[in-house]
PDB file of C-alpha atoms in Angstrom:
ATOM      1  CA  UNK A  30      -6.530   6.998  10.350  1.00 47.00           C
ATOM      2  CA  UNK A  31     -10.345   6.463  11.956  1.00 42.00           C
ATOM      3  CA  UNK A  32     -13.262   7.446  10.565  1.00 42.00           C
ATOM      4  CA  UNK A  33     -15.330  10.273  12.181  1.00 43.00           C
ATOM      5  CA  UNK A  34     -17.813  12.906  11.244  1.00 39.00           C
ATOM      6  CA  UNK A  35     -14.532  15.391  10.847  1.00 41.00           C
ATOM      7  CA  UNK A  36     -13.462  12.554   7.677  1.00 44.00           C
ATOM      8  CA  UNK A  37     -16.823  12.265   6.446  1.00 48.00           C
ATOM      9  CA  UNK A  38     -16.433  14.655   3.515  1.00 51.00           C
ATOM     10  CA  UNK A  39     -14.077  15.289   0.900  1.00 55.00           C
ATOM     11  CA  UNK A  40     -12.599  18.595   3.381  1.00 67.00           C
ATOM     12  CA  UNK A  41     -12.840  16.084   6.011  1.00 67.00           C
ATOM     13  CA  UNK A  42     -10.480  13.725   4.563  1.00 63.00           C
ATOM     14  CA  UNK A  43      -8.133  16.376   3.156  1.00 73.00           C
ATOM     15  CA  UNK A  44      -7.837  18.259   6.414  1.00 80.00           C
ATOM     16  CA  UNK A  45      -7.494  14.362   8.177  1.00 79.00           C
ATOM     17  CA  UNK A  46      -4.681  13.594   5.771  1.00 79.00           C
ATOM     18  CA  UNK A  47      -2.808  16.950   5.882  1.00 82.00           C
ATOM     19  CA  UNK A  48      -2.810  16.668  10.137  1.00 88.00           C
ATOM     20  CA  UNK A  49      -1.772  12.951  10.333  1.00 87.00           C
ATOM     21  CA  UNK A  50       1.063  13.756   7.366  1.00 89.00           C
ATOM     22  CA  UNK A  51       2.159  16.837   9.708  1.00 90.00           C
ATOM     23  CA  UNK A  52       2.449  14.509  12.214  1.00 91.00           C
ATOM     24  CA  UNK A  53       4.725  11.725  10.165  1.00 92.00           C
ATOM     25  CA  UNK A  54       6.895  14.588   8.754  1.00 93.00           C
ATOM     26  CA  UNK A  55       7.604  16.297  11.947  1.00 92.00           C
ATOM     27  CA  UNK A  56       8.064  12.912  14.134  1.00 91.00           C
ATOM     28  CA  UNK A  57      10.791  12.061  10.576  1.00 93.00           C
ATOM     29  CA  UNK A  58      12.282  15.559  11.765  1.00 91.00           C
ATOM     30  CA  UNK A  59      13.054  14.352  15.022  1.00 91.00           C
ATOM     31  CA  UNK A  60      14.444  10.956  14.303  1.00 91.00           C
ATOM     32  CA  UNK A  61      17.972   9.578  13.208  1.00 93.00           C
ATOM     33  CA  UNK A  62      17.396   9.301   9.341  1.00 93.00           C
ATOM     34  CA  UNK A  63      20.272   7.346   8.815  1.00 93.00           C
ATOM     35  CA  UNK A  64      18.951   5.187  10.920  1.00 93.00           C
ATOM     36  CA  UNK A  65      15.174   5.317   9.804  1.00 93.00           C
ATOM     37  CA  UNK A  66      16.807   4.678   6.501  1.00 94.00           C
ATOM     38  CA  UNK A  67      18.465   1.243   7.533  1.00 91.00           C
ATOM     39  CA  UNK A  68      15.897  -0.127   8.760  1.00 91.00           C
ATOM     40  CA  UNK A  69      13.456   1.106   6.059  1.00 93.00           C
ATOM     41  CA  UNK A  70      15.183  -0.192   2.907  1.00 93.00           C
ATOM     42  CA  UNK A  71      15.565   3.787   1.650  1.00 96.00           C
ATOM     43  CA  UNK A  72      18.212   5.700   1.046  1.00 96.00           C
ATOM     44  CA  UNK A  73      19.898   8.894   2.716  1.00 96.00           C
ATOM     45  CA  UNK A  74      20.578  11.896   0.120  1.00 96.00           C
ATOM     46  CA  UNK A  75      21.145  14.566   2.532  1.00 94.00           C
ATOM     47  CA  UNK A  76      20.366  15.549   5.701  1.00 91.00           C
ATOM     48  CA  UNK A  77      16.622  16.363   4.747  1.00 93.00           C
ATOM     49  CA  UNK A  78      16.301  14.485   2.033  1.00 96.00           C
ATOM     50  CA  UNK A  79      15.130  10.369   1.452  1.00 97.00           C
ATOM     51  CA  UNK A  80      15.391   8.588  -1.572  1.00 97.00           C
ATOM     52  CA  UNK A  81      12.070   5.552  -1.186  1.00 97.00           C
ATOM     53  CA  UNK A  82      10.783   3.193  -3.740  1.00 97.00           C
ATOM     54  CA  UNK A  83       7.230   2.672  -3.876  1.00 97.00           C
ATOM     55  CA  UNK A  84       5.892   0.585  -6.358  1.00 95.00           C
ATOM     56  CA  UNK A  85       8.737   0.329  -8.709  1.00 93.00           C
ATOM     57  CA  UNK A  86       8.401   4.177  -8.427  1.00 95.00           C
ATOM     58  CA  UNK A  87      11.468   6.017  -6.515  1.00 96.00           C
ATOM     59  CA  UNK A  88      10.166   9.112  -4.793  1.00 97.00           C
ATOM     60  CA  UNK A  89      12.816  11.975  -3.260  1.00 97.00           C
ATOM     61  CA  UNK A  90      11.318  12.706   0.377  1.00 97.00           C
ATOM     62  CA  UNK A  91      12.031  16.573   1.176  1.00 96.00           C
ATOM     63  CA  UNK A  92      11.863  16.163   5.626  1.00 95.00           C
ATOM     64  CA  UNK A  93      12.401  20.095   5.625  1.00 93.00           C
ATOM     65  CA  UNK A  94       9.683  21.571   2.762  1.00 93.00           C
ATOM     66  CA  UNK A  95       7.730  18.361   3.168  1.00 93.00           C
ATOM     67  CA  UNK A  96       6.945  17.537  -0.498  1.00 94.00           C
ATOM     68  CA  UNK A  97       7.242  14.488  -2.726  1.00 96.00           C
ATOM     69  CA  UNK A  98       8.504  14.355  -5.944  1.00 93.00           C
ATOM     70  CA  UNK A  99       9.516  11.357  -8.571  1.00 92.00           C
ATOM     71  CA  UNK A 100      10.090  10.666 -12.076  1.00 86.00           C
ATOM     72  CA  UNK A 101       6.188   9.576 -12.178  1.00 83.00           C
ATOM     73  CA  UNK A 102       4.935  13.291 -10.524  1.00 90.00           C
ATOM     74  CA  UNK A 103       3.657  14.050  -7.336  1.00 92.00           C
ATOM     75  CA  UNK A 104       2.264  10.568  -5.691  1.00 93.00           C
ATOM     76  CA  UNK A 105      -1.870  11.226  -4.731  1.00 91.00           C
ATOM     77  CA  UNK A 106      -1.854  11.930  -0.667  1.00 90.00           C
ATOM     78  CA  UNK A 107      -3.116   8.379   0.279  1.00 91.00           C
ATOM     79  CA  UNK A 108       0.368   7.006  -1.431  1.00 95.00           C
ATOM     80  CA  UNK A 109       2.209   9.625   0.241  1.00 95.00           C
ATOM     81  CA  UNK A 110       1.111   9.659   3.783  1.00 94.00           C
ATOM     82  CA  UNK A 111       1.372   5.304   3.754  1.00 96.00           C
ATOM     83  CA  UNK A 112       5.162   6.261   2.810  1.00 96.00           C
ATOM     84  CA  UNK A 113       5.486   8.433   5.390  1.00 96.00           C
ATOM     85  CA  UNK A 114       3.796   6.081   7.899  1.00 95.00           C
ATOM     86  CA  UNK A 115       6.374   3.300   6.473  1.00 96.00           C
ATOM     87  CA  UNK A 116       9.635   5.399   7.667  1.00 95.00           C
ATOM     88  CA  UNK A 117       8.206   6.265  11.072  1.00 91.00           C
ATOM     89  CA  UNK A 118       7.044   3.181  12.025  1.00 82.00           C
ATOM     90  CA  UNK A 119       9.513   0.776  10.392  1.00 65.00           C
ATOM     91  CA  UNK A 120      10.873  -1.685  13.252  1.00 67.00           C
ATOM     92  CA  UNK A 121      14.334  -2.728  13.177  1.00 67.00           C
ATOM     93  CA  UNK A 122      13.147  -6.908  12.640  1.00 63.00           C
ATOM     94  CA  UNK A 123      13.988  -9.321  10.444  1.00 60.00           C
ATOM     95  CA  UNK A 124      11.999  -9.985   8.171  1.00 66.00           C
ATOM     96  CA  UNK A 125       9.140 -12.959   8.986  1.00 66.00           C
ATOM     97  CA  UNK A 126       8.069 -14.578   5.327  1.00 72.00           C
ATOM     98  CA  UNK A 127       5.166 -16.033   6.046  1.00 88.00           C
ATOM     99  CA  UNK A 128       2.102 -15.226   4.484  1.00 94.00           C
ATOM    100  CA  UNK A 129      -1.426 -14.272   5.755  1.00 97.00           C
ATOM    101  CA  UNK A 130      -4.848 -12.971   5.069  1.00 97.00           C
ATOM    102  CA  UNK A 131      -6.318  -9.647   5.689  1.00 97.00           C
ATOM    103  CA  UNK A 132      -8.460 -11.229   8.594  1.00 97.00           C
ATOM    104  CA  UNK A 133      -5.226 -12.299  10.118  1.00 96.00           C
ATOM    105  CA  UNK A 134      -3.669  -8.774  10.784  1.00 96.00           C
ATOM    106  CA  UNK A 135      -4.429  -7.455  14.060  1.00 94.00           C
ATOM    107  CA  UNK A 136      -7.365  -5.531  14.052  1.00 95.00           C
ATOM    108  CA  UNK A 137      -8.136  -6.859  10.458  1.00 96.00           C
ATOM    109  CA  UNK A 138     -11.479  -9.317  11.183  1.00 96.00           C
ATOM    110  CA  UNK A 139     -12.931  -6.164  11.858  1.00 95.00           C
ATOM    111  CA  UNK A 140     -12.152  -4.013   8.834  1.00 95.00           C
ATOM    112  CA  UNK A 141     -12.264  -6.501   6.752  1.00 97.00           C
ATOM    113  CA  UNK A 142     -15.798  -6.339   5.021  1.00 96.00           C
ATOM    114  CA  UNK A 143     -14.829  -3.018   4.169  1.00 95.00           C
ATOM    115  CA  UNK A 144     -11.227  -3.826   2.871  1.00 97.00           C
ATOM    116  CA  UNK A 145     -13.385  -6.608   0.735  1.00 97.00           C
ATOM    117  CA  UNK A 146     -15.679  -4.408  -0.789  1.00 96.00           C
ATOM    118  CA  UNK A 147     -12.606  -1.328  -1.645  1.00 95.00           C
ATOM    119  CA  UNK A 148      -9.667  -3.749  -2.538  1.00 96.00           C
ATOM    120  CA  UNK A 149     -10.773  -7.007  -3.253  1.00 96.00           C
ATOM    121  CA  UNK A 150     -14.776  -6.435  -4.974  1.00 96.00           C
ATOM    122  CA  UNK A 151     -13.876  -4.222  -7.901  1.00 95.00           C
ATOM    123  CA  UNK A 152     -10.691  -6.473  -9.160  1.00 95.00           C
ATOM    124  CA  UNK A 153     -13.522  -9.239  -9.427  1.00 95.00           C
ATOM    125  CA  UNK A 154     -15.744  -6.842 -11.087  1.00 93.00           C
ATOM    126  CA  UNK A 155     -13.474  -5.867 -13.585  1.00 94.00           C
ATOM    127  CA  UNK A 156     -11.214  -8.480 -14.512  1.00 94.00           C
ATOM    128  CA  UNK A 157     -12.853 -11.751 -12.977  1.00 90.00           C
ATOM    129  CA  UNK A 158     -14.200 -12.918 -16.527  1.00 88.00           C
ATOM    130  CA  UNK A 159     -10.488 -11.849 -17.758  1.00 90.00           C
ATOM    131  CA  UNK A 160      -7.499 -12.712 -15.467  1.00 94.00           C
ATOM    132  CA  UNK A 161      -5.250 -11.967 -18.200  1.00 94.00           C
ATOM    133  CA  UNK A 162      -6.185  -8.571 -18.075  1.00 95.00           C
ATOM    134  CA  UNK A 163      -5.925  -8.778 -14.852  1.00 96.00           C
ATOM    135  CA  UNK A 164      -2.008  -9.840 -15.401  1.00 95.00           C
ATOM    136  CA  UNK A 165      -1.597  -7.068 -18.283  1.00 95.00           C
ATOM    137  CA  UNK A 166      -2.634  -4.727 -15.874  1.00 95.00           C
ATOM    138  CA  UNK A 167      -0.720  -6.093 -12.988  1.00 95.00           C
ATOM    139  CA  UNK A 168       2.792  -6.135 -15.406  1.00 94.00           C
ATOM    140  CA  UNK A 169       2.136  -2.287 -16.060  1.00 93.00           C
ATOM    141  CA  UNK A 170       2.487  -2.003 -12.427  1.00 91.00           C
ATOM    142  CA  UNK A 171       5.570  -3.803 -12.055  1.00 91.00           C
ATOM    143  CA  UNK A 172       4.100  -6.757 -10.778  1.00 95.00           C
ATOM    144  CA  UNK A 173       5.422  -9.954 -10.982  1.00 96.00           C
ATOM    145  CA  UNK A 174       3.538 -13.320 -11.595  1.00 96.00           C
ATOM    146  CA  UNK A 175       3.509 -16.050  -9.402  1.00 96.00           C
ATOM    147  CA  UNK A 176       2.081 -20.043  -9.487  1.00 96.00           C
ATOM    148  CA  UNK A 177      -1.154 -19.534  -6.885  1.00 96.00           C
ATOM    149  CA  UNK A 178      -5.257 -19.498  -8.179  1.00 95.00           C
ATOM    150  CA  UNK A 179      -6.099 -19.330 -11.181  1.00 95.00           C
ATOM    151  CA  UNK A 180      -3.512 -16.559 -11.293  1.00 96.00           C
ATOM    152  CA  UNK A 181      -1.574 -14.320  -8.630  1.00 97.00           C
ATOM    153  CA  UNK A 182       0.677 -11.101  -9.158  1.00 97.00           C
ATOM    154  CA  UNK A 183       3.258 -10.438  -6.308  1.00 97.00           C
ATOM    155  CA  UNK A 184       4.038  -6.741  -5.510  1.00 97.00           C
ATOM    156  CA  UNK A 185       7.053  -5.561  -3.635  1.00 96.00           C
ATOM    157  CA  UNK A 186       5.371  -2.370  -2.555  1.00 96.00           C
ATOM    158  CA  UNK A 187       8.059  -0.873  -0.485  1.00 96.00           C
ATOM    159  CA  UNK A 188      11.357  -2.382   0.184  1.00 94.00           C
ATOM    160  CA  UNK A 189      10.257  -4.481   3.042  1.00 92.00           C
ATOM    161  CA  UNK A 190       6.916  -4.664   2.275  1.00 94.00           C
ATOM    162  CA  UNK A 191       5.078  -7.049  -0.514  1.00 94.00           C
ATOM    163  CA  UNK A 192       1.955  -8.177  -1.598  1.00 96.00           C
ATOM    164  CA  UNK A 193       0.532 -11.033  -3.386  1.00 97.00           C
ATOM    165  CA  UNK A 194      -2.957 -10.759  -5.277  1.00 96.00           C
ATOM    166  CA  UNK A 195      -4.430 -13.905  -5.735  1.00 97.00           C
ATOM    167  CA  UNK A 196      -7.678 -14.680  -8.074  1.00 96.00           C
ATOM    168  CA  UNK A 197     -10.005 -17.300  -8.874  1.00 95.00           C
ATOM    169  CA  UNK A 198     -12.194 -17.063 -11.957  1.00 90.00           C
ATOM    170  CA  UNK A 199     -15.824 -17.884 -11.910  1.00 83.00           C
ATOM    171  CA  UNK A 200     -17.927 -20.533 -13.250  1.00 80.00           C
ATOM    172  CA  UNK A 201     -21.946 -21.179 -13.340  1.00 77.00           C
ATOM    173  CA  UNK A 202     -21.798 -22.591 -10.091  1.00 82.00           C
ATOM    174  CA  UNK A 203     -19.288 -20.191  -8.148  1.00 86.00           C
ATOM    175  CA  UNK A 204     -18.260 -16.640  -8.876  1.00 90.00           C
ATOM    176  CA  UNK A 205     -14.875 -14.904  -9.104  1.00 91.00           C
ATOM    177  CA  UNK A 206     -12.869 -14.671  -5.844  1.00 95.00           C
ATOM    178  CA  UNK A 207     -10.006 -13.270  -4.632  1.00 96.00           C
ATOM    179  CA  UNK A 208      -7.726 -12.415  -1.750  1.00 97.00           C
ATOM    180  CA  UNK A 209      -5.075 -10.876  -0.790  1.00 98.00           C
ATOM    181  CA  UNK A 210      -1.457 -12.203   1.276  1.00 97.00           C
ATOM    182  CA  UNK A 211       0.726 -10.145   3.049  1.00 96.00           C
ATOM    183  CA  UNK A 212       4.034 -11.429   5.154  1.00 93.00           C
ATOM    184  CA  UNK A 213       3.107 -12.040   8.696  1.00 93.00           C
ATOM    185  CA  UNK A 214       5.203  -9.061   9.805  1.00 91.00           C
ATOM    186  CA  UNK A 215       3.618  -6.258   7.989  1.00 93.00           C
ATOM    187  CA  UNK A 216       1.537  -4.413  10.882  1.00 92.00           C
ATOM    188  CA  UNK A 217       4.831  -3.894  12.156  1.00 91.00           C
ATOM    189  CA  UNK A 218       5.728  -1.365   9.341  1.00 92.00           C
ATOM    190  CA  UNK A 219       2.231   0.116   9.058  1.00 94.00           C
ATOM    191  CA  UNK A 220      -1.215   0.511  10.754  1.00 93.00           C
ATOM    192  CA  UNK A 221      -4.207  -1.831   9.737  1.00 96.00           C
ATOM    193  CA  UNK A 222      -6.148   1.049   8.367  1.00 94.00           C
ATOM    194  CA  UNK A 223      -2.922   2.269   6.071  1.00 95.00           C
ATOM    195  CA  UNK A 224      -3.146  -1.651   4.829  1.00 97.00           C
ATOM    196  CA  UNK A 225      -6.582  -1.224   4.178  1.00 96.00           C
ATOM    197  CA  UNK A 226      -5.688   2.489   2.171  1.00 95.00           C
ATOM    198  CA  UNK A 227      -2.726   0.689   0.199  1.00 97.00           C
ATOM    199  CA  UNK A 228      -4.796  -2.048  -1.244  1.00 97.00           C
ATOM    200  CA  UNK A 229      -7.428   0.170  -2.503  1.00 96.00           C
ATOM    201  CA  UNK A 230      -4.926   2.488  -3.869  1.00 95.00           C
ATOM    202  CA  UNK A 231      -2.940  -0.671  -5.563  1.00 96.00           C
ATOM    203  CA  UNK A 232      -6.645  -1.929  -6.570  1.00 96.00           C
ATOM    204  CA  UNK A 233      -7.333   1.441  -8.319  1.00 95.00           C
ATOM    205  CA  UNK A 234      -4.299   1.533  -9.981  1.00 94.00           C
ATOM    206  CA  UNK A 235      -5.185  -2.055 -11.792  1.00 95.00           C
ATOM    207  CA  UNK A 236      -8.673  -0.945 -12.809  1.00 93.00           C
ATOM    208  CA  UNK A 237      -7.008   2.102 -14.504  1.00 91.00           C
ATOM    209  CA  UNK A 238      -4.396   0.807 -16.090  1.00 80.00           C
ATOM    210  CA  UNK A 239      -6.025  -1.443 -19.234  1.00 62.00           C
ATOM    211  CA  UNK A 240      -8.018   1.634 -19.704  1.00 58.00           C
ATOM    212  CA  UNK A 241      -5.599   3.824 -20.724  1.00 51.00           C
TER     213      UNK A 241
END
């Protein structure tokens, strides 16, 4: 998705979301699922209906009534349309493990300050004078910690897609810092701007958690 003075209030973004979902769902219609299934890691129920994991979460994909629904509830619209972006743009490519920055996706240098300030600048905020709430949080979310920073939680967001959160703690002389790493391959499976959208949403999830 781009931003544009259509997007530029809350209607905006609804009436964005709803057209590029229409336009997931109905290219989903049109393909093989059993094969957008293979290559996507999901699973075929029926002929309409696809069985995805997101987040430790599995969510039943209805192609025909185009609705979501999970043991967790209905995931927000961000979460849903990224999912649906996943299955229509999953390549059929194995899978390339090495890891890179934001900055090094295609496209990325440029969204980047952006990405910073949604995905990156609020985990500081909140849990840079407290990394282990930062991995309390992280555990709640079915993350699992790893040896990089001063700590790091890897995600395996979708079946072929994962992400590792890494964080430094501040001092007197430097504050917090973080990034995040991604495998090499992942603007294959989704847009730099649904990257972007996922990070945030995976950020807002770990700010919410400890609080309830």
């Amino acid at each position: 998705m781009t931003g544009n003075s259509t997007a530029s209030s809350p209607d905006g973004f609804q009436r964005a979301y709803a057209e590029s979902s229409d336009i997931a769902f109905e290219k989903l219609r049109q393909a093989d699922i059993s094969t957008v299934c293979s290559r996507s890691g999901a699973l075929q129920i029926n002929p309409s209906n696809i069985l995805l994991t997101f987040l430790g979460e599995e969510y039943t994909i209805d192609l025909e009534r185009r609705s979501f629904i999970g043991d967790a509830g209905i995931p927000d619209v961000a979460d849903q349309l990224i999912m649906l972006h996943y299955l229509a743009s999953t390549s059929d490519c194995p899978t390339d493990s090495r890891q890179i920055t934001f900055k090094e996706i295609p496209d990325g240098l440029i969204y980047y300050p952006t990405f910073y300030k949604r995905a990156i600048a609020p985990l500081l905020k909140r849990f840079g004078d407290s990394l282990e709430e930062f991995d309390e949080a992280a555990s709640r979310l079915v993350g699992t910690k790893i040896p990089k920073g001063d700590t790091a939680v890897y995600f395996q967001v979708l079946p072929k897609i994962g992400l590792t959160w890494v964080l430094w703690s501040g001092d007197s002389e430097l504050p917090a810092n973080g990034t995040v790493l991604f495998n090499s391959d992942i603007s294959r499976y989704l847009p730099v701007e649904d990257i972007a959208v996922l990070c945030q949403s995976i950020a807002v999830k770990l700010c919410l958690s400890n609080l309830k």
